CSV table of C-alpha atoms in Angstrom, one decimal:
chain,number,residue,atom,x,y,z
A,1,MET,CA,98.8,40.8,81.4
A,2,GLU,CA,102.0,42.0,81.5
A,3,LYS,CA,101.1,45.5,79.9
A,4,MET,CA,98.4,45.8,82.9
A,5,ARG,CA,101.3,44.8,85.3
A,6,GLU,CA,103.8,47.0,84.3
A,7,ALA,CA,101.1,50.1,84.2
A,8,ASN,CA,100.0,49.3,87.2
A,9,LEU,CA,104.0,49.5,88.6
A,10,PHE,CA,104.3,52.7,86.7
A,11,ARG,CA,101.3,54.2,89.3
A,12,GLN,CA,102.3,52.6,92.3
A,13,GLU,CA,106.0,54.2,91.5
A,14,LEU,CA,104.5,57.5,90.5
A,15,MET,CA,102.3,57.8,93.5
A,16,ARG,CA,105.2,57.0,95.7
A,17,ALA,CA,107.1,59.6,94.3
A,18,LYS,CA,104.5,62.1,94.8
A,19,ARG,CA,104.1,61.2,97.8
A,20,ARG,CA,107.7,61.7,98.7
A,21,GLY,CA,108.2,64.7,96.6
A,22,ASP,CA,110.9,63.1,94.6
A,23,GLN,CA,111.2,66.0,91.6
A,24,LYS,CA,114.1,63.9,89.8
A,25,THR,CA,111.8,60.4,89.7
A,26,LEU,CA,108.7,62.3,88.8
A,27,GLN,CA,110.5,64.0,85.7
A,28,ARG,CA,112.0,60.3,84.8
A,29,LEU,CA,108.1,59.0,85.2
A,30,GLU,CA,106.8,61.8,83.4
A,31,LYS,CA,108.8,61.2,80.2
A,32,ARG,CA,107.0,57.5,80.3
A,33,MET,CA,103.8,58.8,80.8
A,34,ASP,CA,102.5,58.6,77.0
A,35,TYR,CA,103.8,55.3,76.8
A,36,ILE,CA,101.8,54.3,79.7
A,37,LYS,CA,98.9,56.0,78.4
A,38,LYS,CA,98.9,54.2,75.4
A,39,VAL,CA,99.5,51.1,77.4
A,40,GLU,CA,96.2,51.7,79.6
A,41,LEU,CA,94.4,52.5,76.3
A,42,ASP,CA,95.5,49.4,74.6
A,43,VAL,CA,94.4,47.2,77.7
A,44,MET,CA,91.2,48.9,78.1
A,45,LYS,CA,90.2,48.6,74.8
A,46,LYS,CA,90.9,44.8,75.0
A,47,ASN,CA,88.9,44.3,78.3
A,48,PHE,CA,85.6,46.5,76.9
A,49,THR,CA,85.8,44.4,74.1
A,50,VAL,CA,86.1,41.1,76.1
A,51,MET,CA,83.2,42.8,78.5
A,52,ILE,CA,81.3,43.6,75.4
A,53,ILE,CA,81.3,40.0,73.8
A,54,SER,CA,80.8,38.6,77.0
A,55,MET,CA,77.7,40.2,77.2
A,56,ALA,CA,76.1,40.1,74.0
A,57,LEU,CA,77.1,36.0,74.5
A,58,PHE,CA,75.3,36.0,77.8
A,59,LEU,CA,72.4,38.0,76.8
A,60,GLY,CA,71.5,35.8,73.8
A,61,ALA,CA,71.6,33.0,75.5
A,62,TYR,CA,69.5,34.8,78.5
A,63,TRP,CA,67.0,35.3,75.8
A,64,GLY,CA,67.1,32.2,74.0
A,65,THR,CA,66.5,30.8,77.6
A,66,ALA,CA,63.9,33.3,78.2
A,67,MET,CA,61.9,31.8,75.5
A,68,TYR,CA,61.2,28.6,77.2
A,69,PHE,CA,60.8,30.4,80.9
A,70,GLY,CA,59.3,33.6,79.9
A,71,ASP,CA,56.0,32.8,81.5
A,72,VAL,CA,57.3,31.5,84.6
A,73,GLU,CA,57.2,34.4,87.2
A,74,ILE,CA,59.4,34.3,90.7
A,75,SER,CA,58.1,36.2,93.3
A,76,LEU,CA,60.3,38.0,96.0
A,77,PRO,CA,59.6,37.6,99.3
A,78,GLY,CA,57.3,39.9,100.9
A,79,ASP,CA,58.1,43.9,100.0
A,80,PHE,CA,61.7,42.9,98.8
A,81,PHE,CA,62.6,46.0,96.4
A,82,ILE,CA,65.3,46.1,94.3
A,83,PRO,CA,65.7,49.3,92.4
A,84,LEU,CA,65.4,49.1,88.5
A,85,ILE,CA,65.6,45.1,88.9
A,86,SER,CA,62.4,44.6,90.8
A,87,GLN,CA,58.7,45.7,89.8
A,88,GLU,CA,55.3,44.8,91.5
A,89,GLY,CA,57.4,42.1,94.0
A,90,ALA,CA,58.7,40.1,91.1
A,91,LEU,CA,62.1,40.3,89.5
A,92,THR,CA,62.2,41.9,85.8
A,93,PHE,CA,64.2,40.6,82.5
A,94,TYR,CA,66.8,42.5,82.9
A,95,GLY,CA,67.2,41.9,86.9
A,96,TRP,CA,67.6,38.5,86.1
A,97,TYR,CA,69.9,38.8,83.5
A,98,ILE,CA,72.1,41.5,85.9
A,99,LEU,CA,71.9,39.2,89.1
A,100,ALA,CA,72.4,36.1,86.5
A,101,PHE,CA,75.5,37.9,84.9
A,102,PHE,CA,77.4,39.0,88.5
A,103,ALA,CA,76.2,35.4,89.8
A,104,ALA,CA,78.3,33.7,87.0
A,105,SER,CA,81.2,36.3,86.6
A,106,LEU,CA,82.3,36.8,90.4
A,107,PRO,CA,83.0,33.3,90.3
A,108,LEU,CA,84.6,33.0,87.3
A,109,SER,CA,87.0,35.9,87.9
A,110,LYS,CA,87.8,34.4,91.1
A,111,ALA,CA,88.7,30.8,89.7
A,112,PHE,CA,90.9,32.6,87.0
A,113,GLY,CA,92.9,35.1,89.3
A,114,LEU,CA,91.5,38.0,88.0
A,115,THR,CA,90.9,40.7,90.5
A,116,MET,CA,89.9,44.6,90.2
A,117,ALA,CA,93.3,46.3,90.2
A,118,GLY,CA,93.8,50.1,89.0
A,119,GLY,CA,90.8,50.5,87.3
A,120,GLY,CA,90.9,47.4,85.3
A,121,LEU,CA,91.1,43.6,85.5
A,122,ALA,CA,94.9,42.4,86.3
A,123,GLU,CA,95.8,39.1,87.5
A,124,LYS,CA,96.7,38.4,90.9
A,125,SER,CA,100.6,38.8,91.6
A,126,ALA,CA,102.0,35.9,93.8
A,127,GLN,CA,102.3,38.1,96.9
A,128,ASP,CA,98.6,39.1,96.5
A,129,LYS,CA,97.7,35.2,96.8
A,130,LYS,CA,99.5,34.8,100.0
């Protein structure tokens, strides 16, 4: 988490320097750009790995439960249609997966104090929580 925070602070400082037109600060920050890119790549790899593992575990568990409840069809109300998720008034297998995945992951990320910041998950700072 510390690496993400460092990269986010770097990006914020870079944006401030660009807005002010502060060439001295921009030159100083450009020297650190390669290091920050490596840090961001490392963080992105870790986030991607966690995402793939989570999706694989969740999809595996979902397929397992689908064997028992695969014949149960839940009808959507009226002409309710969700592109790529529903078909002929019922949710598809992948539709249930997508809805269940988000229904489970959003509260978990909230519970663990994670938020989307700078294109990746970042821990909320004490200032953000107030």
